[in-house]
CSV table of C-alpha atoms in Angstrom, one decimal:
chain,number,residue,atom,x,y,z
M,1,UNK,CA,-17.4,11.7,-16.8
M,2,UNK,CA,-15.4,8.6,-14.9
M,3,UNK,CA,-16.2,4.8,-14.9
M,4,UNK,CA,-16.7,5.6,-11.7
M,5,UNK,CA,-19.1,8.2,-11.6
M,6,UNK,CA,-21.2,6.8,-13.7
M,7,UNK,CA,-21.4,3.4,-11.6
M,8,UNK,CA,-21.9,5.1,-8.4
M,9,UNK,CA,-24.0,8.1,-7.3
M,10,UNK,CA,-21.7,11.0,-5.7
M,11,UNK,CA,-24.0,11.1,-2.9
M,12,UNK,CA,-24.1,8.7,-0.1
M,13,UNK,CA,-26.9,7.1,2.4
M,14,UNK,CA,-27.4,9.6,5.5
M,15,UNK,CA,-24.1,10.1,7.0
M,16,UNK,CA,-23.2,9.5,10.7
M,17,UNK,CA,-20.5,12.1,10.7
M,18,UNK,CA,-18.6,14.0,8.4
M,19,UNK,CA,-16.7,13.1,5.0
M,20,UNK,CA,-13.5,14.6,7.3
M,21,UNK,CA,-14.7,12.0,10.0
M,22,UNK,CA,-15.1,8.5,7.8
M,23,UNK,CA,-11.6,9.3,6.1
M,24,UNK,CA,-10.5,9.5,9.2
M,25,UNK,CA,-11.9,6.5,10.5
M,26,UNK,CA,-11.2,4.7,7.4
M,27,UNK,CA,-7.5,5.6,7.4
M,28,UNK,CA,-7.1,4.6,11.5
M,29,UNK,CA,-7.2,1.0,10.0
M,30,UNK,CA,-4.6,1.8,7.2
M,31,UNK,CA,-2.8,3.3,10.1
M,32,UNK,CA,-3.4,-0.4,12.0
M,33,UNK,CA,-2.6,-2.7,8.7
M,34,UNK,CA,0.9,-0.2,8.0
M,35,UNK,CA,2.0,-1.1,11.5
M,36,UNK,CA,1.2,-4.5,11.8
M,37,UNK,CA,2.4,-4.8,8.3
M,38,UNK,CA,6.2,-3.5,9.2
M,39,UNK,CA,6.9,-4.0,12.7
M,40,UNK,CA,7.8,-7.3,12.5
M,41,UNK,CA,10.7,-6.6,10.8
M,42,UNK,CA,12.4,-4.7,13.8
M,43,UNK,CA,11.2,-7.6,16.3
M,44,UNK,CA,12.4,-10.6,14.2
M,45,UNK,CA,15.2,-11.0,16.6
M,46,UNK,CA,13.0,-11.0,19.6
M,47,UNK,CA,10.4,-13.6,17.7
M,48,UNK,CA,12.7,-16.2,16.8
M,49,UNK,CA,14.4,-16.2,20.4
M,50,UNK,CA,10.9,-16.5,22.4
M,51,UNK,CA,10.3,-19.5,19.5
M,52,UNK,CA,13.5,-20.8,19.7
M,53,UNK,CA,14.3,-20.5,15.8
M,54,UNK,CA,16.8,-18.6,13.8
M,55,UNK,CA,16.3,-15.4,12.9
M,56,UNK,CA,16.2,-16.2,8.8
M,57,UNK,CA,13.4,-19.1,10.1
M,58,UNK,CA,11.1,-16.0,11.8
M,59,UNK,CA,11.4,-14.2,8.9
M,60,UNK,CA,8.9,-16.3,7.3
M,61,UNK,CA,6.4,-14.8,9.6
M,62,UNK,CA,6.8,-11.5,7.2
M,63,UNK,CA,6.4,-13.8,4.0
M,64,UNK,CA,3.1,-15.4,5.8
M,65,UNK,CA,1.7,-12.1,6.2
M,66,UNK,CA,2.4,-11.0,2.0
M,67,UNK,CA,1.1,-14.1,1.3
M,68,UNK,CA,-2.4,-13.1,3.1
M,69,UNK,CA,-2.6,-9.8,1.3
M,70,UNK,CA,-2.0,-11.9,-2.0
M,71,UNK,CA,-4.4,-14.5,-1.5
M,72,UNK,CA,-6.9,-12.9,0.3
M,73,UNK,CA,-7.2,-9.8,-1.9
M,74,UNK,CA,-8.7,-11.1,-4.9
M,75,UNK,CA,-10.2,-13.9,-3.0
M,76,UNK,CA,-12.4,-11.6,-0.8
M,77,UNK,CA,-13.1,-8.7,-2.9
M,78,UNK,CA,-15.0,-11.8,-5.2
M,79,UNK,CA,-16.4,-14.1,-2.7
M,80,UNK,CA,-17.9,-10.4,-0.9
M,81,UNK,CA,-19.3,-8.9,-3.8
M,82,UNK,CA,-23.1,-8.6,-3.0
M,83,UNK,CA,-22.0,-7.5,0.9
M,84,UNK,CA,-22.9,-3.8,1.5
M,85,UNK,CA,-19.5,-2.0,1.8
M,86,UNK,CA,-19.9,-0.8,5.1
M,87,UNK,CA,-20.4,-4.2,6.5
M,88,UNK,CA,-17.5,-5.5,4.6
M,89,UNK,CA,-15.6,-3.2,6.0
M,90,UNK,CA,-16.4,-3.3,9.2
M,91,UNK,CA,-16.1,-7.6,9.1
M,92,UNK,CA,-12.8,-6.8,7.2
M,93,UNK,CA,-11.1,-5.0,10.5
M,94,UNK,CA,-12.5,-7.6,12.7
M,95,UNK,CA,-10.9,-10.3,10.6
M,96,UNK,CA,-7.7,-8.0,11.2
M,97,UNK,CA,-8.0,-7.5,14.8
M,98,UNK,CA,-8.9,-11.5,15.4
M,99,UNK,CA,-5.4,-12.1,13.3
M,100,UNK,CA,-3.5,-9.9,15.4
M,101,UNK,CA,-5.1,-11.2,18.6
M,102,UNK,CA,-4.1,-14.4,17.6
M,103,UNK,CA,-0.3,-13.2,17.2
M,104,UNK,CA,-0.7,-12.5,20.3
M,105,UNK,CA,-1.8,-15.6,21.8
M,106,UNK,CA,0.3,-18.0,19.2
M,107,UNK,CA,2.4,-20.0,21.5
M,108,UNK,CA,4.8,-22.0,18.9
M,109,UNK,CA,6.2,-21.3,15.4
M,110,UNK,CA,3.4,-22.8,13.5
M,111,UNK,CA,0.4,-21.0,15.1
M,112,UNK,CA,2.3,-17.7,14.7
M,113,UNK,CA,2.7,-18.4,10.8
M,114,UNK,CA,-0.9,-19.0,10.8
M,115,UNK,CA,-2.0,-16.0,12.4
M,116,UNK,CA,0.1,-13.9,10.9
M,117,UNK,CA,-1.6,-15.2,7.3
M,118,UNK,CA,-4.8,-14.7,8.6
M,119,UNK,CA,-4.0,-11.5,9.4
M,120,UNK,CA,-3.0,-10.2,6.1
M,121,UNK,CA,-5.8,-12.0,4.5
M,122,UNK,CA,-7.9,-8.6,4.7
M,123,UNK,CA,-5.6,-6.6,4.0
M,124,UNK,CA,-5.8,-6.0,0.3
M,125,UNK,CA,-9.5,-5.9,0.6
M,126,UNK,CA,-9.7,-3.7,3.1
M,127,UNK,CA,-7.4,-1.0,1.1
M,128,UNK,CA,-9.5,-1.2,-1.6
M,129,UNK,CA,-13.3,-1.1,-0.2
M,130,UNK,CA,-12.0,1.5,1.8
M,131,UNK,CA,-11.0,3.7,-1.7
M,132,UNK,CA,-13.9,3.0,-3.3
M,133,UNK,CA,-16.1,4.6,-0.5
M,134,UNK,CA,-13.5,7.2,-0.3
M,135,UNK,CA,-14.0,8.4,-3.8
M,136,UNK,CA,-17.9,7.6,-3.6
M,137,UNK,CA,-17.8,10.2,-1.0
M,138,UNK,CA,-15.7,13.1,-2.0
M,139,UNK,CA,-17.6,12.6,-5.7
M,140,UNK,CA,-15.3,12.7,-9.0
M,141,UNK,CA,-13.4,16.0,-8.8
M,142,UNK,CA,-11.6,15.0,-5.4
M,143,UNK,CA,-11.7,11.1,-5.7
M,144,UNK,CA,-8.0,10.9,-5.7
M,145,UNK,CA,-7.2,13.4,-3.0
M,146,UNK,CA,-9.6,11.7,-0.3
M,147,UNK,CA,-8.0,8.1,-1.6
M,148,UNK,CA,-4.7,9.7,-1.1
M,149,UNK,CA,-5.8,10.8,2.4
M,150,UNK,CA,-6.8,7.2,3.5
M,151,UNK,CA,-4.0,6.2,2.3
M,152,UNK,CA,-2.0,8.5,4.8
M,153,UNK,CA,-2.6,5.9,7.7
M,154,UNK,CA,-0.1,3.5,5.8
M,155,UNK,CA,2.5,6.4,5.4
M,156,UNK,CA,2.0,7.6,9.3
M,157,UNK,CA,2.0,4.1,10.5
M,158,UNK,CA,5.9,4.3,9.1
M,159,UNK,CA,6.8,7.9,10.7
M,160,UNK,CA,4.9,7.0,14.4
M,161,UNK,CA,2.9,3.7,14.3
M,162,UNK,CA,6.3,1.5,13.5
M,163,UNK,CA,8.9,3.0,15.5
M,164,UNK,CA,6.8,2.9,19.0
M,165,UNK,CA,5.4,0.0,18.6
M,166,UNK,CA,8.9,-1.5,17.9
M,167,UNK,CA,10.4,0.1,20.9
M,168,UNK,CA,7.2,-1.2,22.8
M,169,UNK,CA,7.9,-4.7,21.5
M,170,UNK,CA,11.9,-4.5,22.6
M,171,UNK,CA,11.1,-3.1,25.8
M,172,UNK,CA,8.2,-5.1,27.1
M,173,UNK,CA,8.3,-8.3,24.6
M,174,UNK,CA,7.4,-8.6,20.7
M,175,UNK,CA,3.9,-9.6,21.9
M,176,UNK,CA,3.3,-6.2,22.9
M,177,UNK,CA,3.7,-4.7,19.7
M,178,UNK,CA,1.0,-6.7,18.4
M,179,UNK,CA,-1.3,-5.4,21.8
M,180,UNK,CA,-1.3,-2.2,19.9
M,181,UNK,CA,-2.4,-3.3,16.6
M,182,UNK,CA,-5.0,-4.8,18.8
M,183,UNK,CA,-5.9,-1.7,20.4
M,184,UNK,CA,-5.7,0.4,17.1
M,185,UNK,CA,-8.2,-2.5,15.2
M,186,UNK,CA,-11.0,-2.3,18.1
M,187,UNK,CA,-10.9,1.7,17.8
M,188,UNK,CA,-10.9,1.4,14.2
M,189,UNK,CA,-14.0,-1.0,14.4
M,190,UNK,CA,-15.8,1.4,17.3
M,191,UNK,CA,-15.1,4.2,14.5
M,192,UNK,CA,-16.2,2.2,11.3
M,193,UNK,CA,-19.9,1.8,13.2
M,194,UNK,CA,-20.2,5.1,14.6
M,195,UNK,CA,-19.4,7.0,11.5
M,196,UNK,CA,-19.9,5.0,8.2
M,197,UNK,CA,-23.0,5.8,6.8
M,198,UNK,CA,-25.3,2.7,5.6
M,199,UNK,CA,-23.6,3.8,1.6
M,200,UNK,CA,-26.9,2.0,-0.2
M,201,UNK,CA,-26.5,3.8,-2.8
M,202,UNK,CA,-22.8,2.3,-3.6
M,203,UNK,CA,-23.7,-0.5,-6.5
M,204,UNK,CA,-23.3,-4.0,-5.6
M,205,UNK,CA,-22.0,-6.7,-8.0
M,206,UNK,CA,-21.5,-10.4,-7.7
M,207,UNK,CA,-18.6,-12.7,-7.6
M,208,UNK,CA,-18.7,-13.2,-11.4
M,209,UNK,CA,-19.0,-9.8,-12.3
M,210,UNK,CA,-16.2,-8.9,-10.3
M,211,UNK,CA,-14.1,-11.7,-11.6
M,212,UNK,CA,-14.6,-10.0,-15.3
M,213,UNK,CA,-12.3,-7.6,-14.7
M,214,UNK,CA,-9.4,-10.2,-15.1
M,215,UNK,CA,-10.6,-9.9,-18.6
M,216,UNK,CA,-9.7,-6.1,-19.0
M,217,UNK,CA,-6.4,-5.8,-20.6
M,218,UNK,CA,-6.3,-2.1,-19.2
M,219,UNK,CA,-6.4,-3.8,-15.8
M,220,UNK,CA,-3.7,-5.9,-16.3
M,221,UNK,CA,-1.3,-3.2,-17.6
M,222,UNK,CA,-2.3,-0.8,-14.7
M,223,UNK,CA,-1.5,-4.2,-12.0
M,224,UNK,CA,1.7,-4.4,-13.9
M,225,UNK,CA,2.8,-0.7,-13.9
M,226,UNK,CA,2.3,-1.4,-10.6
M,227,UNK,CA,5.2,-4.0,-9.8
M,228,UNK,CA,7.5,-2.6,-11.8
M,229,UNK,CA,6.9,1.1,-11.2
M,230,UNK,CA,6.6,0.9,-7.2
M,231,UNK,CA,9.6,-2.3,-7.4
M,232,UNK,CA,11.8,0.3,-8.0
M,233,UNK,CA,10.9,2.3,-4.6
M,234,UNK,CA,11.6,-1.1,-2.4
M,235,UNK,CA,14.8,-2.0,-4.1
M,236,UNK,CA,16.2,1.2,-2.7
M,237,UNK,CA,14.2,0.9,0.5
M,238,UNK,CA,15.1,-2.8,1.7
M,239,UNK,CA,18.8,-1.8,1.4
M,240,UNK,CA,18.3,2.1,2.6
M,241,UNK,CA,20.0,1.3,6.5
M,242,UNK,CA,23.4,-0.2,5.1
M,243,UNK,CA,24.0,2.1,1.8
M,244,UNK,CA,23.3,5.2,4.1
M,245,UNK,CA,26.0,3.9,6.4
M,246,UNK,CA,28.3,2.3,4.1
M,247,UNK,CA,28.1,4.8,1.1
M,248,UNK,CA,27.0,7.9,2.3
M,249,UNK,CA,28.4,7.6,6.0
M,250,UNK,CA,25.6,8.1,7.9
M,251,UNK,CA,26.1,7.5,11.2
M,252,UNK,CA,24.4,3.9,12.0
M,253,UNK,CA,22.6,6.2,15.2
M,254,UNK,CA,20.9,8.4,12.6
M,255,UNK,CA,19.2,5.8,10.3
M,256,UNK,CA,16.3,5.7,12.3
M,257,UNK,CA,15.9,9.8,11.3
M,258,UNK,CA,16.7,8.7,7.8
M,259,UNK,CA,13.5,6.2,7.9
M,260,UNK,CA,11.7,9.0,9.1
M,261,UNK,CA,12.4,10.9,6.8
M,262,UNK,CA,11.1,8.6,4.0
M,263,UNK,CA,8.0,8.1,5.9
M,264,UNK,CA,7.6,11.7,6.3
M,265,UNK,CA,7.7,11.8,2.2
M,266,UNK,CA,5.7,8.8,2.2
M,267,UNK,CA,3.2,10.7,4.2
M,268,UNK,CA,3.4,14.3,1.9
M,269,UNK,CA,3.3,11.8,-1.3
M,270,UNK,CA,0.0,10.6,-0.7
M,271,UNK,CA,-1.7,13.7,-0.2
M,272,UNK,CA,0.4,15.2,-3.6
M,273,UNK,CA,-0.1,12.0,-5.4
M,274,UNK,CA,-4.2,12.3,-4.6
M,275,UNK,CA,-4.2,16.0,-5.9
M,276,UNK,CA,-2.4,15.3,-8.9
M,277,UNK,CA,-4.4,12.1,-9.6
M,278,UNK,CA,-7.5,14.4,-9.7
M,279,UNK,CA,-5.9,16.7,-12.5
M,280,UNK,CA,-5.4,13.7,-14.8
M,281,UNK,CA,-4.9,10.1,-14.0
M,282,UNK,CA,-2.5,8.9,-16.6
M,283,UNK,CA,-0.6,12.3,-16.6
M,284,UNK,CA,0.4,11.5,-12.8
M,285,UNK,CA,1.5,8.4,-13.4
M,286,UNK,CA,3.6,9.6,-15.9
M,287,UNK,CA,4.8,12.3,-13.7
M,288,UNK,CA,5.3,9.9,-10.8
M,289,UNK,CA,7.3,7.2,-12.7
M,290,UNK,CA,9.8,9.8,-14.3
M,291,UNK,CA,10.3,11.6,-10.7
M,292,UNK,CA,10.8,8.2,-9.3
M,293,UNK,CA,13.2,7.5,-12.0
M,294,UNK,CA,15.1,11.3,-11.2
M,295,UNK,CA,15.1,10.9,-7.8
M,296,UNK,CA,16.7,7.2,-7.9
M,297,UNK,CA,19.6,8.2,-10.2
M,298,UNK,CA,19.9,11.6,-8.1
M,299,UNK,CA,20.8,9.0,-5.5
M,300,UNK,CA,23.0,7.0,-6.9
M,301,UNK,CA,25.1,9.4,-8.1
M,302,UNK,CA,25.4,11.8,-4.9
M,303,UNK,CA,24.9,9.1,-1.9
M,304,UNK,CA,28.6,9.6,-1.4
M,305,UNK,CA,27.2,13.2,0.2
M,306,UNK,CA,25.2,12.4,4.0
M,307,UNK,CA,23.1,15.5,3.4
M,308,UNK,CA,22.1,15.2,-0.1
M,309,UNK,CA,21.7,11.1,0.4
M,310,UNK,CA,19.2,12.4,3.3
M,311,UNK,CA,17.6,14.8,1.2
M,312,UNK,CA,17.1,12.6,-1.4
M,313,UNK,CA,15.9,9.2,0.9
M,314,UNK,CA,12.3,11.8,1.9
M,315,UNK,CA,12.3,12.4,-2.1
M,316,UNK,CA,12.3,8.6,-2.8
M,317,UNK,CA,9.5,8.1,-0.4
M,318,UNK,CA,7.5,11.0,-1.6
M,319,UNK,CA,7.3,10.2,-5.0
M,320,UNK,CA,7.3,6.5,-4.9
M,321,UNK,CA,4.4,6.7,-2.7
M,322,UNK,CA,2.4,9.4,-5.0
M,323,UNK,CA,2.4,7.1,-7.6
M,324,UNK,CA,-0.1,4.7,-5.2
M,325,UNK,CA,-3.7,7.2,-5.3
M,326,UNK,CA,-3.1,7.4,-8.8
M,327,UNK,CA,-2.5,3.9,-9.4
M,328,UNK,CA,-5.9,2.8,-7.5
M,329,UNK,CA,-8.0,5.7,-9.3
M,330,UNK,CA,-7.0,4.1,-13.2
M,331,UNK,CA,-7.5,0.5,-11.6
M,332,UNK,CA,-10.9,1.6,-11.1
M,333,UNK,CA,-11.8,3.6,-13.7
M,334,UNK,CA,-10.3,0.8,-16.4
M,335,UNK,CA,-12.1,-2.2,-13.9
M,336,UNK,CA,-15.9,-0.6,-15.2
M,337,UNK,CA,-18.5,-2.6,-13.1
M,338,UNK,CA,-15.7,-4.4,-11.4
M,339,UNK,CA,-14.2,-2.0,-9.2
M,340,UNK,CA,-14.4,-4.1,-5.6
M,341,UNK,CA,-11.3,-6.3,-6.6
M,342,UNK,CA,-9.3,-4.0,-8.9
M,343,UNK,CA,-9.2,-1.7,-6.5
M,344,UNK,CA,-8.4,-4.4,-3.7
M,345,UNK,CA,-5.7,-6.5,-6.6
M,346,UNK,CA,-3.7,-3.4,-6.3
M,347,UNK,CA,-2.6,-4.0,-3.0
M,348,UNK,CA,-2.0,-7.4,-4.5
M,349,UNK,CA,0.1,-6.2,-6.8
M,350,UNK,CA,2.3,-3.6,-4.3
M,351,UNK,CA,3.1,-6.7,-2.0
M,352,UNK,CA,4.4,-8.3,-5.2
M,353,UNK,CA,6.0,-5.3,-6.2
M,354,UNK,CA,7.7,-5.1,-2.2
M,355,UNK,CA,9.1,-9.0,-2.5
M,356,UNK,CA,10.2,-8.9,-5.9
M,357,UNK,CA,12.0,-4.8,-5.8
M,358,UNK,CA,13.6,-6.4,-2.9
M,359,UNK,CA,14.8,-9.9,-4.4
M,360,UNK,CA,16.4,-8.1,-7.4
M,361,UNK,CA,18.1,-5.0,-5.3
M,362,UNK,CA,19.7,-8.1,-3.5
M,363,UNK,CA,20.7,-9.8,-6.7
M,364,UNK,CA,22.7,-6.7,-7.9
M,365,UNK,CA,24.3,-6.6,-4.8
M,366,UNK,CA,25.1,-10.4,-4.4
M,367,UNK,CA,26.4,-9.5,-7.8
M,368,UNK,CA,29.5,-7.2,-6.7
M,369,UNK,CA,27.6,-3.9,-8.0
M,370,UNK,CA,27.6,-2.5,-4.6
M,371,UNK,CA,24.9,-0.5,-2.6
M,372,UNK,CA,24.4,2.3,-4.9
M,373,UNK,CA,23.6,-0.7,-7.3
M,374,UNK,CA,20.0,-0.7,-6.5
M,375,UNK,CA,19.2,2.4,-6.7
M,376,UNK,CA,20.0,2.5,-10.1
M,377,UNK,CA,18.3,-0.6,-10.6
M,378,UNK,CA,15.1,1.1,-9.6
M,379,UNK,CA,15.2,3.6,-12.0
M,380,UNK,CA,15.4,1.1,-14.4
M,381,UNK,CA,12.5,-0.4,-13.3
M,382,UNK,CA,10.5,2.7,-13.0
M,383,UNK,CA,11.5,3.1,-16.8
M,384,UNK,CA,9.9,-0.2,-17.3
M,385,UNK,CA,6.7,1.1,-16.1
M,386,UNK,CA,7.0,3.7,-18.3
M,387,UNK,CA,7.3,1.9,-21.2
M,388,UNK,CA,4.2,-0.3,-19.9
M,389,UNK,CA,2.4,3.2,-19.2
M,390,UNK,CA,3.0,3.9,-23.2
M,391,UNK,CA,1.6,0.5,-24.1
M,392,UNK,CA,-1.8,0.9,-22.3
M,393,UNK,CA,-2.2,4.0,-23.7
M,394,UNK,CA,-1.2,3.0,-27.4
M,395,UNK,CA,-3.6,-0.5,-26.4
M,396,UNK,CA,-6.5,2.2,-25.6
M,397,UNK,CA,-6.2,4.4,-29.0
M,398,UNK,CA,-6.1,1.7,-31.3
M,399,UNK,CA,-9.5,0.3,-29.1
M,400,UNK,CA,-10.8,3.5,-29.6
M,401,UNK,CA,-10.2,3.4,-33.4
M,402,UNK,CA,-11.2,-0.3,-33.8
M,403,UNK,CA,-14.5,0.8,-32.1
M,404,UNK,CA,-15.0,3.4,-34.6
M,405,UNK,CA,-14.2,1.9,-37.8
């Protein structure tokens, strides 16, 4: 039986809808966070002229936001503890829709850094209370599948969420991107209380006990497979636009198709990730790390060829992003009676593994390596989480054999 079965009861309070209903509802807010999350990378342009900046200075509205999901990750997952989860959920996307309001309303470059950190500040927590009910829901056999499925919002937010809200923002002003994050938040919250049953029976810790999973070395090697493993997805993806049309010769009108296309794997990865997850944790991540790894060199070697580069960008989406269900299951299995803020330090842990996949893919290409450069670069790094993959495991035999002798 799972850690987590044996913390939790597979049955929850008197439900409100159905199972298919609160996934849904719980994955309208990842569908919120994903787009709020990304669109302001397609508006920077707009942002820094109604600010009066440079472009490189609005940027920093995109670091303010990681830096939210950093922070306020650990931070709330601990300091919430002994809140029922479906209250803490519930404040969690009001805490997201008051951030995004305030984007709205922030009328000079420092309010709009300030918003846009308090904004990400639930973010994290939010992804990973909204797991653990998932898997306290579907019980242990299909854990992974309905965290996979929450998980969908983020991928669809890519595919649909992102691009209209974008054109939105460039048509009607960069504010009006937000508006819909706005929209999406207060549906998600009319959702949240409609459908979420009261889930008393979901165990409730306390800030210390939660803060004892720092302790766990199993939780540390699953943070760090992690960023390395899933760095090696957004050194290909920050550079995806210019090594399709400078390597492959895409055609600079079809790179918007091409980032569909990823988010279309992104989107089939989570629900393949979440089934594989529930056949054996440690075996997917395996499985995802060495496809990751395939895929990555696949590109580098043929993203001279449009169609196969094509091909292979919805690949590199699908199984970066199938690594994600499998990655939040293990944190919470290995976390014991600290689930609350393993689950919600992965999220910590992809934002780390976004900035710093992204700094290095840029470092080999400063370097004179060229666009195909990081591709290869994550493959290595998907190696590295393979290696860190083997030394959890080879930690958790000789813990097992200490224990017995």
């Amino acid at each position: 039986m799972s850690a987590l079965s044996t913390v939790v009861p597979e049955v929850s309070g008197p439900m409100r809808g159905s199972r298919r209903t609160v996934i849904l509802a719980l994955s309208l807010g990842a569908f919120g966070i994903g787009t709020t999350e990304f669109v302001a990378m397609g508006l920077l342009p707009y942002i820094a002229g109604s600010l009066g900046t440079s472009e490189p200075t609005a940027g920093h509205v995109i670091s303010a936001y990681a830096l939210g999901v950093v922070v306020g990750a650990p931070m709330i997952a601990a300091l919430t503890a002994r809140m029922s989860r479906r209250t803490l959920l519930i404040a969690l996307m009001v805490a997201f829709t008051v951030g995004n309001a305030a984007t709205v309303l922030a009328q000079n470059y420092g309010t709009l850094m300030a918003a846009r950190f308090v904004a990400g500040l639930p973010h994290g927590a939010y992804f990973g209370v909204a797991a653990l009910v998932a898997a306290h829901l579907a019980g242990p056999e299909s854990r992974a599948k309905a965290v996979g499925q929450v998980m969908v919002g983020l991928s669809v937010a890519n595919v649909v969420g992102v691009p209209v809200a974008t054109w939105l923002g460039s048509a009607l002003g960069w504010r009006s991107a937000f508006v819909v994050v706005v929209v999406i938040g207060l549906l998600t919250i009319v959702a949240l209380y409609m459908f979420l049953p009261a889930l008393s029976d979901m165990k409730i810790t306390n800030p210390m006990t939660e803060l004892g999973a720092l302790k766990r070395p199993q939780v540390w090697f699953a943070l760090l497979i992690g960023i390395v493993g899933f760095g090696g997805m957004f050194a290909f993806y920050t550079y995806i636009s210019t090594a399709l049309t400078s390597v492959s010769g895409v055609p600079e009108s079809f790179v918007p198709f091409a980032l569909m296309l990823f988010g279309l794997g992104m989107v089939a990865g989570n629900i393949l990730g979440g089934a594989l997850a529930d056949r054996g944790v440690v075996r997917a991540i395996f499985i995802c790390l060495v496809a990751i790894m395939v895929v990555l060199i696949a590109f580098a070697l043929l993203a001279a060829n449009p169609w196969a580069a094509l091909i292979l960008t919805f690949f590199i989406g699908l199984t970066g992003v199938a690594l994600t269900p499998a990655l939040q299951i293990r944190l919470m299995d290995v976390a014991e009676d600290a689930q609350t803020l393993a689950a919600a330090l992965n999220h910590s842990a992809l934002n780390v593994a976004n900035a710093s996949g992204a700094w290095m893919g840029g470092l080999v290409i400063a370097a004179g390596y060229g666009y195909r450069a990081p591709s290869l670069l994550g493959a290595g790094l998907a190696l590295a989480g393979l290696a860190v993959l083997g030394l959890a495991v080879l930690y958790a035999r000789r813990s097992t054999v200490a224990g017995r002798t």
